Amino acid sequence: MKHARPFVLALGLTVGCALKGDVRRVELQVEALRVERARADSQHVLAVDSVRTLLAAVQERLAAQQAYLVQLRGDVKTDLLAVQQQLVSVQELTGQSQQRLTELRGRLEEQARQPVPVLDTSRGGAGVPVGPSGNPAGPGPEQMYDLAYQQYRASRYGTARLGFREFLRLFPTNERAPDALYFIGESLAGENADSAAAVYQQVVKTYPTSPRAPAALYKLGFLAEQRGNKAGARTYYARVIADYPRAPEANLARDKLQRLGR
C-alpha cells in the first residue's frame, strides 16, 4: 500500500498537467476564433459600406438620368413644335410661290396672246419688242430682270427662274443676260447641284468675259469640294486664278487652294 500512494499522486499530477494543457489549447483556439470573427466582422462592415456607397452612386446617377430624360422630353417637345411651325411657314411660302407662279404664267400667256411684236433695231443693240403703234410691247428688259431678281431675293426660286429664262429668251444679248443665267444657277444650287453646275458651266462658256464667269468658276469649285471631289475643286480654283487673276474670286480661290493643299 505504501508503494501505491506515490503512484497515485504521480498519476494525479500527470492528469492535472494534461488538463491544463488542453485548457490552454482550447483558450488559444477560442482566441483565434475571436480574432477571426473580428476580422470577418470588419470585412463585412467594409463590404456593407462599399455596397452602400455604390448604391448611393447608382441612385445619384439614376436621378441625373431621370432629370436628363425630363429635359430631353421638354427639348423634343419644343423641337417638334418648332418643326410644326416651320412646316406651316413652308406651306405658306409654297402657297405664295404657287400663287406668284400662277400670276407670272398668266402674264406670260396674256403677252403670248397679243400680236407678235417686231424688233425695233433703230435703237441699236439686239432690238426691243415693239407693238403695232411702235411703242415698246410689254415690260422692258430692265423691268423684267428686276421682277425676276425680286423673286430671287424673296427665295421664290421657281418663279425667279421662269422670269430669268423668259428674260434670256427675249433679250439674249442684253448686258444683264450673264447675270440672269448666273442667278438661274444660284437658284438651283440648294436644290439640284448637278443642274446648278451645268448652268455655271454655261455661264463660263457663253459669257467668258463677263464678271459672272469667274464667280461661276468659283462656284463650280465649291460644288466639287462639297461633293468631296478635291481634285476637281482644285482644278476649278486654279482656273479662276489663271484666267481671272484680278477678279475678287481669285483671292478666294487662293485661300481655298491653300486649305485643300496644292
mmCIF file of C-alpha atoms in Angstrom:
data_model
loop_
_atom_site.group_PDB
_atom_site.id
_atom_site.type_symbol
_atom_site.label_atom_id
_atom_site.label_comp_id
_atom_site.label_asym_id
_atom_site.label_seq_id
_atom_site.Cartn_x
_atom_site.Cartn_y
_atom_site.Cartn_z
ATOM 1 C CA MET A 1 0.000 0.000 0.000
ATOM 2 C CA LYS A 2 2.890 2.315 0.800
ATOM 3 C CA HIS A 3 4.180 1.911 -2.775
ATOM 4 C CA ALA A 4 0.686 2.505 -4.323
ATOM 5 C CA ARG A 5 0.241 6.007 -2.809
ATOM 6 C CA PRO A 6 3.183 7.662 -4.588
ATOM 7 C CA PHE A 7 1.977 6.160 -7.880
ATOM 8 C CA VAL A 8 -1.485 7.600 -7.396
ATOM 9 C CA LEU A 9 -0.018 11.003 -6.614
ATOM 10 C CA ALA A 10 2.183 10.898 -9.698
ATOM 11 C CA LEU A 11 -0.760 9.863 -11.841
ATOM 12 C CA GLY A 12 -2.833 12.730 -10.474
ATOM 13 C CA LEU A 13 -0.083 15.213 -11.226
ATOM 14 C CA THR A 14 0.229 13.882 -14.772
ATOM 15 C CA VAL A 15 -3.517 14.096 -15.364
ATOM 16 C CA GLY A 16 -3.583 17.629 -13.918
ATOM 17 C CA CYS A 17 -0.850 18.766 -16.229
ATOM 18 C CA ALA A 18 -2.623 17.211 -19.182
ATOM 19 C CA LEU A 19 -5.874 19.006 -18.321
ATOM 20 C CA LYS A 20 -4.104 22.345 -18.022
ATOM 21 C CA GLY A 21 -2.509 21.847 -21.444
ATOM 22 C CA ASP A 22 -5.887 21.025 -23.005
ATOM 23 C CA VAL A 23 -7.483 24.067 -21.416
ATOM 24 C CA ARG A 24 -4.703 26.237 -22.748
ATOM 25 C CA ARG A 25 -5.119 24.860 -26.226
ATOM 26 C CA VAL A 26 -8.859 25.459 -26.019
ATOM 27 C CA GLU A 27 -8.259 29.004 -24.847
ATOM 28 C CA LEU A 28 -5.880 29.613 -27.750
ATOM 29 C CA GLN A 29 -8.410 28.206 -30.227
ATOM 30 C CA VAL A 30 -11.145 30.384 -28.742
ATOM 31 C CA GLU A 31 -8.903 33.434 -29.007
ATOM 32 C CA ALA A 32 -8.057 32.568 -32.618
ATOM 33 C CA LEU A 33 -11.740 32.186 -33.410
ATOM 34 C CA ARG A 34 -12.472 35.533 -31.758
ATOM 35 C CA VAL A 35 -9.771 37.267 -33.774
ATOM 36 C CA GLU A 36 -11.002 35.610 -36.980
ATOM 37 C CA ARG A 37 -14.572 36.614 -36.167
ATOM 38 C CA ALA A 38 -13.465 40.202 -35.515
ATOM 39 C CA ARG A 39 -11.613 40.246 -38.843
ATOM 40 C CA ALA A 40 -14.647 38.822 -40.633
ATOM 41 C CA ASP A 41 -16.924 41.383 -38.992
ATOM 42 C CA SER A 42 -14.573 44.187 -40.066
ATOM 43 C CA GLN A 43 -14.536 42.910 -43.646
ATOM 44 C CA HIS A 44 -18.328 42.601 -43.568
ATOM 45 C CA VAL A 45 -18.629 46.203 -42.398
ATOM 46 C CA LEU A 46 -16.308 47.336 -45.177
ATOM 47 C CA ALA A 47 -18.310 45.339 -47.732
ATOM 48 C CA VAL A 48 -21.572 46.826 -46.472
ATOM 49 C CA ASP A 49 -20.084 50.329 -46.654
ATOM 50 C CA SER A 50 -18.897 49.679 -50.210
ATOM 51 C CA VAL A 51 -22.336 48.439 -51.225
ATOM 52 C CA ARG A 52 -23.965 51.479 -49.631
ATOM 53 C CA THR A 53 -21.554 53.805 -51.444
ATOM 54 C CA LEU A 54 -22.239 52.016 -54.728
ATOM 55 C CA LEU A 55 -25.986 52.210 -54.192
ATOM 56 C CA ALA A 56 -25.735 55.914 -53.411
ATOM 57 C CA ALA A 57 -23.757 56.483 -56.615
ATOM 58 C CA VAL A 58 -26.272 54.452 -58.621
ATOM 59 C CA GLN A 59 -29.172 56.389 -57.127
ATOM 60 C CA GLU A 60 -27.428 59.676 -57.914
ATOM 61 C CA ARG A 61 -26.772 58.523 -61.469
ATOM 62 C CA LEU A 62 -30.380 57.428 -61.873
ATOM 63 C CA ALA A 63 -31.587 60.769 -60.564
ATOM 64 C CA ALA A 64 -29.333 62.566 -63.058
ATOM 65 C CA GLN A 65 -30.547 60.331 -65.883
ATOM 66 C CA GLN A 66 -34.149 60.972 -64.901
ATOM 67 C CA ALA A 67 -33.556 64.724 -64.871
ATOM 68 C CA TYR A 68 -31.864 64.455 -68.282
ATOM 69 C CA LEU A 69 -34.799 62.486 -69.691
ATOM 70 C CA VAL A 70 -37.241 65.061 -68.369
ATOM 71 C CA GLN A 71 -35.198 67.819 -70.006
ATOM 72 C CA LEU A 72 -34.870 65.783 -73.202
ATOM 73 C CA ARG A 73 -38.615 65.266 -73.369
ATOM 74 C CA GLY A 74 -39.060 69.004 -72.962
ATOM 75 C CA ASP A 75 -36.481 69.747 -75.663
ATOM 76 C CA VAL A 76 -38.038 67.214 -78.040
ATOM 77 C CA LYS A 77 -41.457 68.711 -77.432
ATOM 78 C CA THR A 78 -40.062 72.182 -78.116
ATOM 79 C CA ASP A 79 -38.285 70.967 -81.271
ATOM 80 C CA LEU A 80 -41.428 69.273 -82.526
ATOM 81 C CA LEU A 81 -43.357 72.482 -82.001
ATOM 82 C CA ALA A 82 -40.671 74.414 -83.880
ATOM 83 C CA VAL A 83 -40.777 71.880 -86.726
ATOM 84 C CA GLN A 84 -44.552 72.171 -86.901
ATOM 85 C CA GLN A 85 -44.262 75.950 -87.073
ATOM 86 C CA GLN A 86 -41.632 75.642 -89.805
ATOM 87 C CA LEU A 87 -43.877 73.287 -91.761
ATOM 88 C CA VAL A 88 -46.689 75.791 -91.529
ATOM 89 C CA SER A 89 -44.316 78.521 -92.754
ATOM 90 C CA VAL A 90 -43.121 76.308 -95.616
ATOM 91 C CA GLN A 91 -46.705 75.569 -96.585
ATOM 92 C CA GLU A 92 -47.485 79.276 -96.564
ATOM 93 C CA LEU A 93 -44.401 80.063 -98.655
ATOM 94 C CA THR A 94 -45.254 77.242 -101.029
ATOM 95 C CA GLY A 95 -48.739 78.625 -101.426
ATOM 96 C CA GLN A 96 -47.348 82.097 -102.055
ATOM 97 C CA SER A 97 -44.828 80.767 -104.573
ATOM 98 C CA GLN A 98 -47.538 78.841 -106.370
ATOM 99 C CA GLN A 99 -49.673 81.967 -106.467
ATOM 100 C CA ARG A 100 -46.760 84.025 -107.831
ATOM 101 C CA LEU A 101 -46.020 81.341 -110.384
ATOM 102 C CA THR A 102 -49.640 81.301 -111.491
ATOM 103 C CA GLU A 103 -49.632 85.095 -111.782
ATOM 104 C CA LEU A 104 -46.418 85.088 -113.792
ATOM 105 C CA ARG A 105 -47.672 82.361 -116.096
ATOM 106 C CA GLY A 106 -50.887 84.300 -116.567
ATOM 107 C CA ARG A 107 -48.973 87.395 -117.536
ATOM 108 C CA LEU A 108 -46.798 85.441 -119.956
ATOM 109 C CA GLU A 109 -49.835 83.771 -121.517
ATOM 110 C CA GLU A 110 -51.508 87.168 -121.840
ATOM 111 C CA GLN A 111 -48.444 88.516 -123.618
ATOM 112 C CA ALA A 112 -48.410 85.442 -125.865
ATOM 113 C CA ARG A 113 -51.996 86.177 -126.952
ATOM 114 C CA GLN A 114 -51.006 89.697 -128.000
ATOM 115 C CA PRO A 115 -49.879 90.386 -131.580
ATOM 116 C CA VAL A 116 -46.327 89.308 -132.211
ATOM 117 C CA PRO A 117 -44.135 92.393 -131.791
ATOM 118 C CA VAL A 118 -41.484 93.379 -134.240
ATOM 119 C CA LEU A 119 -37.987 94.284 -133.214
ATOM 120 C CA ASP A 120 -37.010 97.913 -133.358
ATOM 121 C CA THR A 121 -33.365 97.792 -134.427
ATOM 122 C CA SER A 122 -33.111 101.507 -134.964
ATOM 123 C CA ARG A 123 -32.072 101.980 -131.341
ATOM 124 C CA GLY A 124 -29.081 99.675 -131.659
ATOM 125 C CA GLY A 125 -28.384 96.529 -129.746
ATOM 126 C CA ALA A 126 -30.412 93.356 -130.173
ATOM 127 C CA GLY A 127 -33.653 95.208 -130.615
ATOM 128 C CA VAL A 128 -36.575 95.897 -128.325
ATOM 129 C CA PRO A 129 -40.011 94.303 -128.839
ATOM 130 C CA VAL A 130 -42.496 96.924 -130.062
ATOM 131 C CA GLY A 131 -46.177 96.737 -130.788
ATOM 132 C CA PRO A 132 -48.148 97.900 -133.861
ATOM 133 C CA SER A 133 -48.068 101.526 -132.611
ATOM 134 C CA GLY A 134 -44.287 101.496 -132.411
ATOM 135 C CA ASN A 135 -44.222 101.661 -128.611
ATOM 136 C CA PRO A 136 -42.422 99.026 -126.558
ATOM 137 C CA ALA A 137 -44.649 95.975 -126.012
ATOM 138 C CA GLY A 138 -44.760 94.502 -122.523
ATOM 139 C CA PRO A 139 -42.157 95.113 -119.839
ATOM 140 C CA GLY A 140 -38.716 96.192 -120.966
ATOM 141 C CA PRO A 141 -35.531 94.252 -120.196
ATOM 142 C CA GLU A 142 -34.707 96.198 -117.038
ATOM 143 C CA GLN A 143 -38.227 95.820 -115.656
ATOM 144 C CA MET A 144 -38.372 92.114 -116.496
ATOM 145 C CA TYR A 145 -34.951 91.483 -114.957
ATOM 146 C CA ASP A 146 -35.849 93.428 -111.824
ATOM 147 C CA LEU A 147 -39.084 91.468 -111.403
ATOM 148 C CA ALA A 148 -37.231 88.157 -111.673
ATOM 149 C CA TYR A 149 -34.498 89.339 -109.317
ATOM 150 C CA GLN A 150 -37.070 90.410 -106.736
ATOM 151 C CA GLN A 151 -38.474 86.878 -106.820
ATOM 152 C CA TYR A 152 -34.967 85.511 -106.338
ATOM 153 C CA ARG A 153 -34.287 87.806 -103.364
ATOM 154 C CA ALA A 154 -37.568 86.643 -101.826
ATOM 155 C CA SER A 155 -36.375 82.991 -102.174
ATOM 156 C CA ARG A 156 -39.148 82.239 -104.675
ATOM 157 C CA TYR A 157 -36.655 80.397 -106.810
ATOM 158 C CA GLY A 158 -39.052 78.619 -109.150
ATOM 159 C CA THR A 159 -40.780 81.866 -110.067
ATOM 160 C CA ALA A 160 -37.423 83.638 -110.393
ATOM 161 C CA ARG A 161 -36.159 81.002 -112.831
ATOM 162 C CA LEU A 162 -39.217 81.456 -115.012
ATOM 163 C CA GLY A 163 -38.604 85.191 -115.101
ATOM 164 C CA PHE A 164 -34.878 84.907 -115.834
ATOM 165 C CA ARG A 165 -35.458 82.322 -118.589
ATOM 166 C CA GLU A 166 -38.103 84.487 -120.200
ATOM 167 C CA PHE A 167 -35.693 87.426 -119.969
ATOM 168 C CA LEU A 168 -32.983 85.370 -121.728
ATOM 169 C CA ARG A 169 -35.462 84.256 -124.384
ATOM 170 C CA LEU A 170 -36.490 87.827 -125.190
ATOM 171 C CA PHE A 171 -33.178 89.587 -124.580
ATOM 172 C CA PRO A 172 -30.370 87.051 -125.137
ATOM 173 C CA THR A 173 -27.762 89.736 -125.894
ATOM 174 C CA ASN A 174 -28.709 92.195 -123.179
ATOM 175 C CA GLU A 175 -25.917 93.221 -120.835
ATOM 176 C CA ARG A 176 -27.816 91.624 -117.948
ATOM 177 C CA ALA A 177 -28.016 88.234 -119.690
ATOM 178 C CA PRO A 178 -24.925 86.833 -117.865
ATOM 179 C CA ASP A 179 -26.474 87.912 -114.558
ATOM 180 C CA ALA A 180 -29.766 86.255 -115.396
ATOM 181 C CA LEU A 181 -28.090 82.973 -116.320
ATOM 182 C CA TYR A 182 -25.863 83.105 -113.230
ATOM 183 C CA PHE A 183 -28.826 83.589 -110.901
ATOM 184 C CA ILE A 184 -30.606 80.662 -112.506
ATOM 185 C CA GLY A 185 -27.621 78.605 -111.367
ATOM 186 C CA GLU A 186 -27.746 80.205 -107.921
ATOM 187 C CA SER A 187 -31.440 79.377 -107.586
ATOM 188 C CA LEU A 188 -30.659 75.727 -108.344
ATOM 189 C CA ALA A 189 -27.593 75.392 -106.093
ATOM 190 C CA GLY A 190 -29.570 74.446 -102.996
ATOM 191 C CA GLU A 191 -31.977 72.143 -104.850
ATOM 192 C CA ASN A 192 -30.020 70.315 -107.525
ATOM 193 C CA ALA A 193 -26.223 70.607 -107.540
ATOM 194 C CA ASP A 194 -25.879 68.887 -110.934
ATOM 195 C CA SER A 195 -28.299 71.304 -112.608
ATOM 196 C CA ALA A 196 -26.605 74.258 -110.947
ATOM 197 C CA ALA A 197 -23.183 73.067 -112.144
ATOM 198 C CA ALA A 198 -24.485 72.744 -115.706
ATOM 199 C CA VAL A 199 -25.744 76.333 -115.610
ATOM 200 C CA TYR A 200 -22.453 77.615 -114.164
ATOM 201 C CA GLN A 201 -20.620 75.839 -116.980
ATOM 202 C CA GLN A 202 -22.908 77.575 -119.478
ATOM 203 C CA VAL A 203 -22.137 80.962 -117.918
ATOM 204 C CA VAL A 204 -18.374 80.381 -118.324
ATOM 205 C CA LYS A 205 -18.772 79.113 -121.883
ATOM 206 C CA THR A 206 -21.285 81.677 -123.135
ATOM 207 C CA TYR A 207 -20.061 84.780 -121.308
ATOM 208 C CA PRO A 208 -16.321 84.227 -120.662
ATOM 209 C CA THR A 209 -15.591 87.973 -120.452
ATOM 210 C CA SER A 210 -18.397 88.704 -118.004
ATOM 211 C CA PRO A 211 -17.648 89.292 -114.311
ATOM 212 C CA ARG A 212 -20.009 86.396 -113.693
ATOM 213 C CA ALA A 213 -17.614 83.949 -115.364
ATOM 214 C CA PRO A 214 -15.036 83.851 -112.515
ATOM 215 C CA ALA A 215 -17.892 83.720 -109.998
ATOM 216 C CA ALA A 216 -19.384 80.743 -111.829
ATOM 217 C CA LEU A 217 -15.976 79.005 -111.978
ATOM 218 C CA TYR A 218 -15.529 79.535 -108.248
ATOM 219 C CA LYS A 219 -18.989 78.110 -107.581
ATOM 220 C CA LEU A 220 -18.082 75.059 -109.680
ATOM 221 C CA GLY A 221 -15.063 74.530 -107.437
ATOM 222 C CA PHE A 222 -17.216 74.971 -104.346
ATOM 223 C CA LEU A 223 -19.758 72.397 -105.551
ATOM 224 C CA ALA A 224 -16.966 69.941 -106.370
ATOM 225 C CA GLU A 225 -15.499 70.474 -102.902
ATOM 226 C CA GLN A 226 -18.892 69.836 -101.300
ATOM 227 C CA ARG A 227 -19.088 66.510 -103.122
ATOM 228 C CA GLY A 228 -15.663 65.520 -101.818
ATOM 229 C CA ASN A 229 -14.050 65.906 -105.248
ATOM 230 C CA LYS A 230 -10.930 67.743 -104.083
ATOM 231 C CA ALA A 231 -9.061 67.254 -107.351
ATOM 232 C CA GLY A 232 -11.917 68.777 -109.348
ATOM 233 C CA ALA A 233 -12.240 71.638 -106.868
ATOM 234 C CA ARG A 234 -8.535 72.419 -107.142
ATOM 235 C CA THR A 235 -8.839 72.450 -110.945
ATOM 236 C CA TYR A 236 -11.659 74.993 -110.908
ATOM 237 C CA TYR A 237 -9.967 77.200 -108.311
ATOM 238 C CA ALA A 238 -6.752 77.128 -110.333
ATOM 239 C CA ARG A 239 -8.696 78.189 -113.445
ATOM 240 C CA VAL A 240 -10.138 81.150 -111.579
ATOM 241 C CA ILE A 241 -6.634 82.301 -110.616
ATOM 242 C CA ALA A 242 -5.128 81.662 -114.064
ATOM 243 C CA ASP A 243 -7.956 83.068 -116.222
ATOM 244 C CA TYR A 244 -9.209 85.865 -113.973
ATOM 245 C CA PRO A 245 -6.302 86.876 -111.699
ATOM 246 C CA ARG A 246 -7.784 90.319 -110.955
ATOM 247 C CA ALA A 247 -11.281 89.081 -110.107
ATOM 248 C CA PRO A 248 -12.342 89.155 -106.448
ATOM 249 C CA GLU A 249 -12.921 85.416 -106.667
ATOM 250 C CA ALA A 250 -9.214 84.868 -107.396
ATOM 251 C CA ASN A 251 -8.273 85.701 -103.798
ATOM 252 C CA LEU A 252 -10.992 83.388 -102.514
ATOM 253 C CA ALA A 253 -9.718 80.650 -104.820
ATOM 254 C CA ARG A 254 -6.160 81.070 -103.485
ATOM 255 C CA ASP A 255 -7.402 80.650 -99.929
ATOM 256 C CA LYS A 256 -9.306 77.516 -100.952
ATOM 257 C CA LEU A 257 -6.240 76.052 -102.637
ATOM 258 C CA GLN A 258 -4.154 76.624 -99.530
ATOM 259 C CA ARG A 259 -6.720 74.829 -97.394
ATOM 260 C CA LEU A 260 -7.046 71.937 -99.816
ATOM 261 C CA GLY A 261 -3.299 71.666 -100.387
ATOM 262 C CA ARG A 262 -1.902 72.075 -103.833
#
